[in-house]
């Protein structure tokens, strides 16, 4: 395990912004990670997954850790289900594709999400009516402060919408994730866009669901390789009943989803588009022409340009609809 000095992070974040890490290390096992944390106990630390959900606005004068655990193994299986453990460094969609090809159901709706396995529980990645929490049974971690191993069962992860104990506390480095997948599959309608794509198929297979999602995502979301971005930039706002009523007075056609507990979700993409920001560009930063929630980088190296543009959107949405958009992306 090598600890490197002064490493350029531009290729480690999907927005491609420049920043130097004073120290950088890619531990490949839980033991290496634990040893690293004990050796560098005083340094500031930042954990990087696939770098698909964060960007830098300045250099980092501490230790950047990129978990490199790459193993995927079957822990146990029976006639109806299979339990799989995957290392934090495994590329998310590679695992999804592998499971789909073997007929293991549960991850197909999360196809093509740019992520690493280790990042998936942190913000409980979700799409098309599924979330990572639906299949995760255990998360293995190392405590950033003590180097100790700690495991979290599904309920101990305290999952919420784009949230978990890992995101809230920023204290545990995920080394592997254990998923329980099913060997049988019946398509259930959960998301209108997906059902529309599958309308000609009577009972879609897992592979057909994955293919449909790959099609939708490719159509709606920009490829980070050609147009650097971090997927959805803001979370969909959760509103109280009063906030919902006042939004509906201002914007008659605002989409509202009742999520129970007297809480309502609206669409950040819709509000940003209504505020006049869809496809808008300021200098080298803009929103994607086919999806207002995705901020794209047209060529700046400076993360500050991106955070400035995001603030511009937040201010306008606040002014027009009295709703504060919260970033989904981490800004360093
Ligand atoms: N819409 C607009 N303008 C747009 C795009 C969308 O008004 O430019 C409205 C439409 O009414 C549409 C609604 O927004 O029906 C929802 O759009 P979409 O289906 O694309 O979903 P989203 O809420 O914008 C969420 C996730 C995505 C995930 C999709 C699909 C969040 C923050 N984002 O987006 O996740 O792929 O659902 O399930 O929850 C990500 O996290 O990076 C991400 C891409």
Coordinates of C-alpha atoms and ligand atoms in Angstrom, one line a residue:
X1 CA 0.0 0.0 0.0
X2 CA 1.6 3.3 -1.2
X3 CA 0.7 6.7 0.2
X4 CA 1.3 9.3 -2.6
X5 CA 2.0 13.0 -2.3
X6 CA 0.5 15.9 -4.2
X7 CA -1.9 14.0 -6.5
X8 CA -4.1 15.8 -9.0
X9 CA -7.8 14.9 -8.4
X10 CA -9.1 16.0 -11.8
X11 CA -9.6 12.5 -13.0
X12 CA -11.1 11.3 -9.7
X13 CA -14.3 13.4 -9.9
X14 CA -16.8 13.2 -12.7
X15 CA -17.1 17.0 -13.0
X16 CA -13.4 17.1 -13.8
X17 CA -12.5 20.0 -11.5
X18 CA -8.9 20.5 -10.5
X19 CA -7.6 20.1 -7.0
X20 CA -4.5 18.7 -5.4
X21 CA -4.6 16.1 -2.6
X22 CA -1.7 16.5 -0.2
X23 CA -1.8 12.7 0.4
X24 CA -3.6 10.0 -1.5
X25 CA -3.9 6.2 -0.9
X26 CA -5.9 3.3 -2.3
X27 CA -6.1 0.6 0.3
X28 CA -7.2 -2.8 -1.1
X29 CA -8.3 -4.6 2.0
X30 CA -10.0 -3.8 5.3
X31 CA -6.7 -4.5 7.1
X32 CA -4.8 -2.1 4.9
X33 CA -7.4 0.6 5.5
X34 CA -7.3 0.1 9.3
X35 CA -3.5 0.3 9.3
X36 CA -3.6 3.5 7.2
X37 CA -6.1 5.1 9.6
X38 CA -3.9 4.3 12.6
X39 CA -0.7 5.6 10.9
X40 CA -2.4 8.9 9.7
X41 CA -4.6 9.4 12.7
X42 CA -4.0 13.2 12.8
X43 CA -4.5 14.1 9.2
X44 CA -7.8 15.4 7.8
X45 CA -9.5 12.8 5.7
X46 CA -11.7 12.6 2.7
X47 CA -13.1 9.3 1.2
X48 CA -13.6 9.1 -2.5
X49 CA -15.9 6.5 -4.2
X50 CA -16.3 6.7 -7.9
X51 CA -16.1 10.5 -7.6
X52 CA -19.5 10.7 -9.3
X53 CA -21.3 12.7 -6.7
X54 CA -18.8 15.3 -5.6
X55 CA -16.4 18.0 -6.9
X56 CA -13.6 20.2 -5.5
X57 CA -13.5 24.0 -5.2
X58 CA -10.1 24.0 -3.6
X59 CA -7.0 21.8 -2.8
X60 CA -7.3 19.3 0.0
X61 CA -4.6 19.5 2.7
X62 CA -5.1 16.0 4.1
X63 CA -5.3 12.4 3.2
X64 CA -7.7 11.3 0.3
X65 CA -8.6 7.6 0.7
X66 CA -10.0 5.7 -2.3
X67 CA -11.2 2.3 -1.1
X68 CA -9.9 -0.2 -3.7
X69 CA -11.6 -3.5 -2.5
X70 CA -12.6 -5.3 -5.7
X71 CA -13.8 -8.7 -4.7
X72 CA -17.3 -10.0 -5.4
X73 CA -18.3 -13.3 -3.8
X74 CA -21.4 -15.3 -3.1
X75 CA -21.8 -15.7 0.7
X76 CA -24.7 -18.2 0.5
X77 CA -27.6 -19.2 -1.6
X78 CA -30.8 -21.3 -1.6
X79 CA -33.5 -22.1 -4.2
X80 CA -35.1 -18.6 -3.9
X81 CA -32.3 -16.2 -3.1
X82 CA -28.6 -15.4 -3.2
X83 CA -26.5 -13.3 -0.8
X84 CA -23.6 -11.5 -2.5
X85 CA -20.8 -9.5 -0.9
X86 CA -19.1 -6.9 -3.1
X87 CA -16.0 -4.8 -2.3
X88 CA -16.4 -1.0 -2.0
X89 CA -14.2 -0.4 -5.0
X90 CA -16.3 -2.4 -7.4
X91 CA -17.9 -0.4 -10.2
X92 CA -21.7 -0.3 -9.4
X93 CA -23.0 -1.0 -12.9
X94 CA -20.5 -3.8 -13.5
X95 CA -22.1 -5.6 -10.5
X96 CA -25.6 -4.9 -11.6
X97 CA -24.9 -6.2 -15.1
X98 CA -23.4 -9.3 -13.7
X99 CA -26.4 -10.0 -11.4
X100 CA -28.9 -9.3 -14.2
X101 CA -27.0 -11.8 -16.5
X102 CA -27.2 -14.5 -13.8
X103 CA -31.0 -13.8 -13.3
X104 CA -30.6 -12.3 -9.8
X105 CA -33.3 -9.7 -9.3
X106 CA -33.3 -6.6 -7.1
X107 CA -30.7 -4.3 -8.6
X108 CA -32.0 -3.9 -12.2
X109 CA -33.8 -0.6 -11.6
X110 CA -30.5 0.9 -10.5
X111 CA -28.8 0.1 -13.8
X112 CA -26.3 2.6 -15.2
X113 CA -26.1 4.7 -12.0
X114 CA -22.6 6.0 -12.0
X115 CA -21.3 4.9 -8.6
X116 CA -19.0 2.5 -6.8
X117 CA -20.5 -0.2 -4.6
X118 CA -19.1 1.5 -1.5
X119 CA -20.9 4.8 -2.3
X120 CA -24.3 3.1 -2.9
X121 CA -25.4 3.0 0.8
X122 CA -24.1 6.5 1.6
X123 CA -26.8 8.3 -0.2
X124 CA -29.0 5.3 -0.6
X125 CA -28.9 5.6 -4.4
X126 CA -32.3 5.3 -6.1
X127 CA -34.0 5.3 -9.4
X128 CA -37.3 4.1 -11.0
X129 CA -39.0 3.2 -7.8
X130 CA -36.1 1.2 -6.2
X131 CA -33.4 2.2 -3.7
X132 CA -30.2 0.5 -2.6
X133 CA -31.8 0.0 0.8
X134 CA -34.3 -2.5 -0.7
X135 CA -31.6 -5.2 -1.2
X136 CA -28.8 -4.2 1.3
X137 CA -28.7 -6.5 4.3
X138 CA -25.3 -5.5 5.8
X139 CA -22.6 -2.8 5.4
X140 CA -19.1 -3.5 6.5
X141 CA -17.0 -0.4 7.5
X142 CA -14.0 0.8 9.3
X143 CA -14.4 3.6 11.9
X144 CA -12.5 6.7 10.5
X145 CA -11.6 7.8 14.0
X146 CA -10.4 4.5 15.6
X147 CA -9.6 2.1 12.7
X148 CA -12.0 -0.4 14.2
X149 CA -14.3 -2.7 12.1
X150 CA -18.0 -2.0 12.5
X151 CA -20.9 -3.7 10.7
X152 CA -24.3 -2.2 10.1
X153 CA -27.5 -4.2 9.5
X154 CA -30.1 -2.6 7.2
X155 CA -32.0 -1.0 10.0
X156 CA -28.8 0.3 11.6
X157 CA -28.0 2.1 8.4
X158 CA -31.0 4.4 9.1
X159 CA -31.7 4.8 5.4
X160 CA -33.8 7.7 4.1
X161 CA -34.3 9.5 0.8
X162 CA -30.7 10.0 -0.4
X163 CA -29.6 9.6 3.2
X164 CA -28.1 7.2 5.7
X165 CA -26.1 7.1 8.9
X166 CA -23.0 7.2 6.8
X167 CA -23.9 10.5 5.1
X168 CA -25.1 12.0 8.4
X169 CA -22.1 11.1 10.5
X170 CA -19.3 11.0 7.9
X171 CA -17.5 8.7 10.3
X172 CA -17.4 5.2 8.7
X173 CA -15.5 4.1 5.6
X174 CA -17.4 1.4 3.8
X175 CA -15.3 -1.6 2.8
X176 CA -17.9 -3.9 1.4
X177 CA -21.7 -4.3 1.0
X178 CA -23.8 -7.4 1.3
X179 CA -27.0 -7.7 -0.8
X180 CA -29.8 -10.2 -0.8
X181 CA -31.2 -10.8 -4.3
X182 CA -34.0 -13.0 -5.5
X183 CA -33.8 -15.8 -8.0
X184 CA -37.3 -15.2 -9.3
X185 CA -38.7 -12.0 -10.9
X186 CA -42.1 -10.6 -11.6
X187 CA -42.2 -7.0 -13.0
X188 CA -44.1 -4.6 -10.8
X189 CA -45.2 -1.3 -12.0
X190 CA -43.4 1.4 -9.9
X191 CA -42.5 4.2 -12.2
X192 CA -44.5 5.7 -15.1
X193 CA -41.5 6.4 -17.3
X194 CA -40.3 2.8 -17.1
X195 CA -43.7 1.3 -17.7
X196 CA -44.1 3.4 -20.8
X197 CA -40.8 2.1 -22.1
X198 CA -42.0 -1.5 -21.5
X199 CA -45.5 -1.0 -22.8
X200 CA -45.2 -3.6 -25.6
X201 CA -43.8 -6.3 -23.5
X202 CA -46.3 -8.4 -21.5
X203 CA -44.2 -9.7 -18.7
X204 CA -40.7 -8.2 -18.9
X205 CA -37.6 -10.2 -17.9
X206 CA -34.9 -8.7 -15.7
X207 CA -32.8 -8.2 -18.7
X208 CA -35.6 -6.3 -20.6
X209 CA -36.1 -4.0 -17.5
X210 CA -32.4 -3.3 -17.4
X211 CA -32.3 -2.6 -21.2
X212 CA -35.3 -0.2 -20.9
X213 CA -33.6 1.7 -18.1
X214 CA -30.3 1.9 -19.9
X215 CA -32.3 3.4 -22.9
X216 CA -34.2 6.0 -20.7
X217 CA -31.0 7.0 -18.8
X218 CA -29.0 7.3 -22.0
X219 CA -31.7 9.5 -23.6
X220 CA -32.2 11.8 -20.5
X221 CA -28.9 12.0 -18.8
X222 CA -25.6 13.2 -20.2
X223 CA -22.6 10.9 -20.4
X224 CA -19.9 12.0 -17.9
X225 CA -17.2 11.1 -20.4
X226 CA -18.3 13.7 -23.0
X227 CA -20.1 16.2 -20.8
X228 CA -18.7 16.1 -17.2
X229 CA -21.5 16.1 -14.6
X230 CA -22.6 14.5 -11.3
X231 CA -26.1 13.3 -12.2
X232 CA -28.9 15.0 -10.2
X233 CA -27.4 18.1 -8.6
X234 CA -30.1 18.8 -6.1
X235 CA -32.4 16.6 -4.1
X236 CA -36.2 16.6 -4.8
X237 CA -37.6 18.9 -2.1
X238 CA -39.7 17.4 0.6
X239 CA -42.5 19.7 1.7
X240 CA -44.9 20.0 4.6
X241 CA -48.6 20.3 3.9
X242 CA -48.5 24.1 4.2
X243 CA -45.5 24.4 1.9
X244 CA -47.2 22.1 -0.6
X245 CA -50.4 24.2 -0.5
X246 CA -48.6 27.4 -1.0
X247 CA -46.6 25.9 -3.9
X248 CA -49.8 24.7 -5.6
X249 CA -51.2 28.3 -5.3
X250 CA -48.1 29.7 -7.1
X251 CA -47.6 26.9 -9.6
X252 CA -50.8 25.1 -10.5
X253 CA -49.2 22.2 -12.4
X254 CA -46.4 21.5 -9.9
X255 CA -46.0 17.7 -9.6
X256 CA -46.7 16.5 -6.0
X257 CA -46.1 13.0 -4.7
X258 CA -47.6 12.1 -1.3
X259 CA -44.9 10.2 0.5
X260 CA -46.9 9.7 3.7
X261 CA -46.5 11.2 7.2
X262 CA -48.0 14.4 5.9
X263 CA -45.0 15.0 3.7
X264 CA -44.9 15.7 0.0
X265 CA -42.2 15.4 -2.6
X266 CA -42.0 17.8 -5.6
X267 CA -39.7 17.7 -8.6
X268 CA -36.6 19.8 -8.4
X269 CA -36.2 19.4 -12.2
X270 CA -39.6 20.9 -12.7
X271 CA -39.0 23.9 -10.5
X272 CA -35.6 24.6 -12.2
X273 CA -37.2 24.4 -15.6
X274 CA -40.0 26.7 -14.5
X275 CA -37.5 29.1 -13.2
X276 CA -36.1 29.4 -16.7
X277 CA -32.9 27.4 -16.2
X278 CA -33.3 24.4 -18.5
X279 CA -30.5 24.3 -21.0
X280 CA -29.3 27.7 -19.6
X281 CA -25.5 28.3 -19.6
X282 CA -23.3 30.8 -17.8
X283 CA -19.8 30.8 -19.1
X284 CA -18.5 27.2 -18.9
X285 CA -21.3 25.8 -16.8
X286 CA -25.0 25.1 -17.5
X287 CA -27.9 22.7 -17.0
X288 CA -28.4 19.8 -19.5
X289 CA -30.7 20.6 -22.4
X290 CA -32.7 17.3 -21.8
X291 CA -32.8 17.4 -18.0
X292 CA -32.9 20.6 -15.9
X293 CA -31.7 18.8 -12.7
X294 CA -28.3 18.0 -14.2
X295 CA -25.6 20.6 -14.1
X296 CA -22.9 20.1 -16.8
X297 CA -19.4 21.3 -17.1
X298 CA -18.6 22.7 -20.6
X299 CA -14.9 23.2 -19.9
X300 CA -14.0 24.8 -16.6
X301 CA -11.3 23.4 -14.3
X302 CA -12.5 25.5 -11.4
X303 CA -15.2 23.9 -9.1
X304 CA -16.1 27.4 -7.9
X305 CA -17.7 28.1 -11.3
X306 CA -20.0 25.2 -10.7
X307 CA -20.9 26.1 -7.2
X308 CA -21.6 29.7 -8.3
X309 CA -24.0 28.5 -11.0
X310 CA -25.7 26.2 -8.5
X311 CA -26.2 29.1 -6.1
X312 CA -27.7 31.1 -9.0
X313 CA -30.3 28.4 -9.5
X314 CA -31.0 28.1 -5.7
X315 CA -31.6 31.9 -5.4
X316 CA -33.9 32.0 -8.4
X317 CA -36.0 29.0 -7.2
X318 CA -36.2 30.5 -3.7
X319 CA -37.3 33.8 -5.1
X320 CA -39.9 32.4 -7.4
X321 CA -41.3 29.5 -5.4
X322 CA -40.1 30.0 -1.8
X323 CA -38.4 26.6 -1.9
X324 CA -34.8 26.0 -0.8
X325 CA -33.1 23.4 -3.1
X326 CA -30.5 21.3 -1.3
X327 CA -27.5 19.9 -3.2
X328 CA -27.4 16.2 -3.5
X329 CA -23.8 16.5 -4.6
X330 CA -21.0 17.0 -2.1
X331 CA -19.0 20.2 -2.6
X332 CA -15.5 20.3 -1.2
Ligands
LIG1 N1 -38.9 17.2 -15.2 C1 -39.0 18.5 -15.7 N2 -38.0 19.0 -16.4 C2 -36.9 18.3 -16.7 C3 -36.8 16.9 -16.3 C4 -37.8 16.4 -15.5 O1 -39.9 19.2 -15.4 O2 -36.0 18.8 -17.4 C5 -40.0 16.7 -14.3 C6 -41.0 15.9 -15.0 O3 -42.3 16.2 -14.5 C7 -40.6 14.5 -14.6 C8 -40.1 14.7 -13.2 O4 -39.4 15.9 -13.3 O5 -41.7 13.6 -14.7 C9 -39.2 13.6 -12.7 O6 -38.1 13.5 -13.6 P1 -37.2 12.2 -13.6 O7 -38.1 11.0 -13.9 O8 -36.0 12.4 -14.6 O9 -36.7 12.0 -12.1 P2 -36.0 13.1 -11.1 O10 -36.9 13.2 -10.0 O11 -35.6 14.3 -11.8 C10 -34.8 11.1 -9.8 C11 -33.4 10.9 -9.3 C12 -32.5 10.4 -10.4 C13 -33.2 9.1 -11.0 C14 -34.6 9.5 -11.5 C15 -35.3 8.3 -12.1 C16 -33.2 12.5 -7.4 C17 -32.5 13.7 -6.9 N3 -32.9 12.1 -8.7 O12 -34.7 12.2 -10.7 O13 -31.3 10.0 -9.8 O14 -32.4 8.6 -12.1 O15 -35.4 10.0 -10.4 O16 -35.8 7.5 -11.1 O17 -33.9 11.8 -6.6 C18 -29.1 11.0 -9.4 O18 -29.4 10.9 -8.2 O19 -28.0 11.4 -9.8 C19 -30.1 10.6 -10.4 C20 -29.9 10.7 -11.7

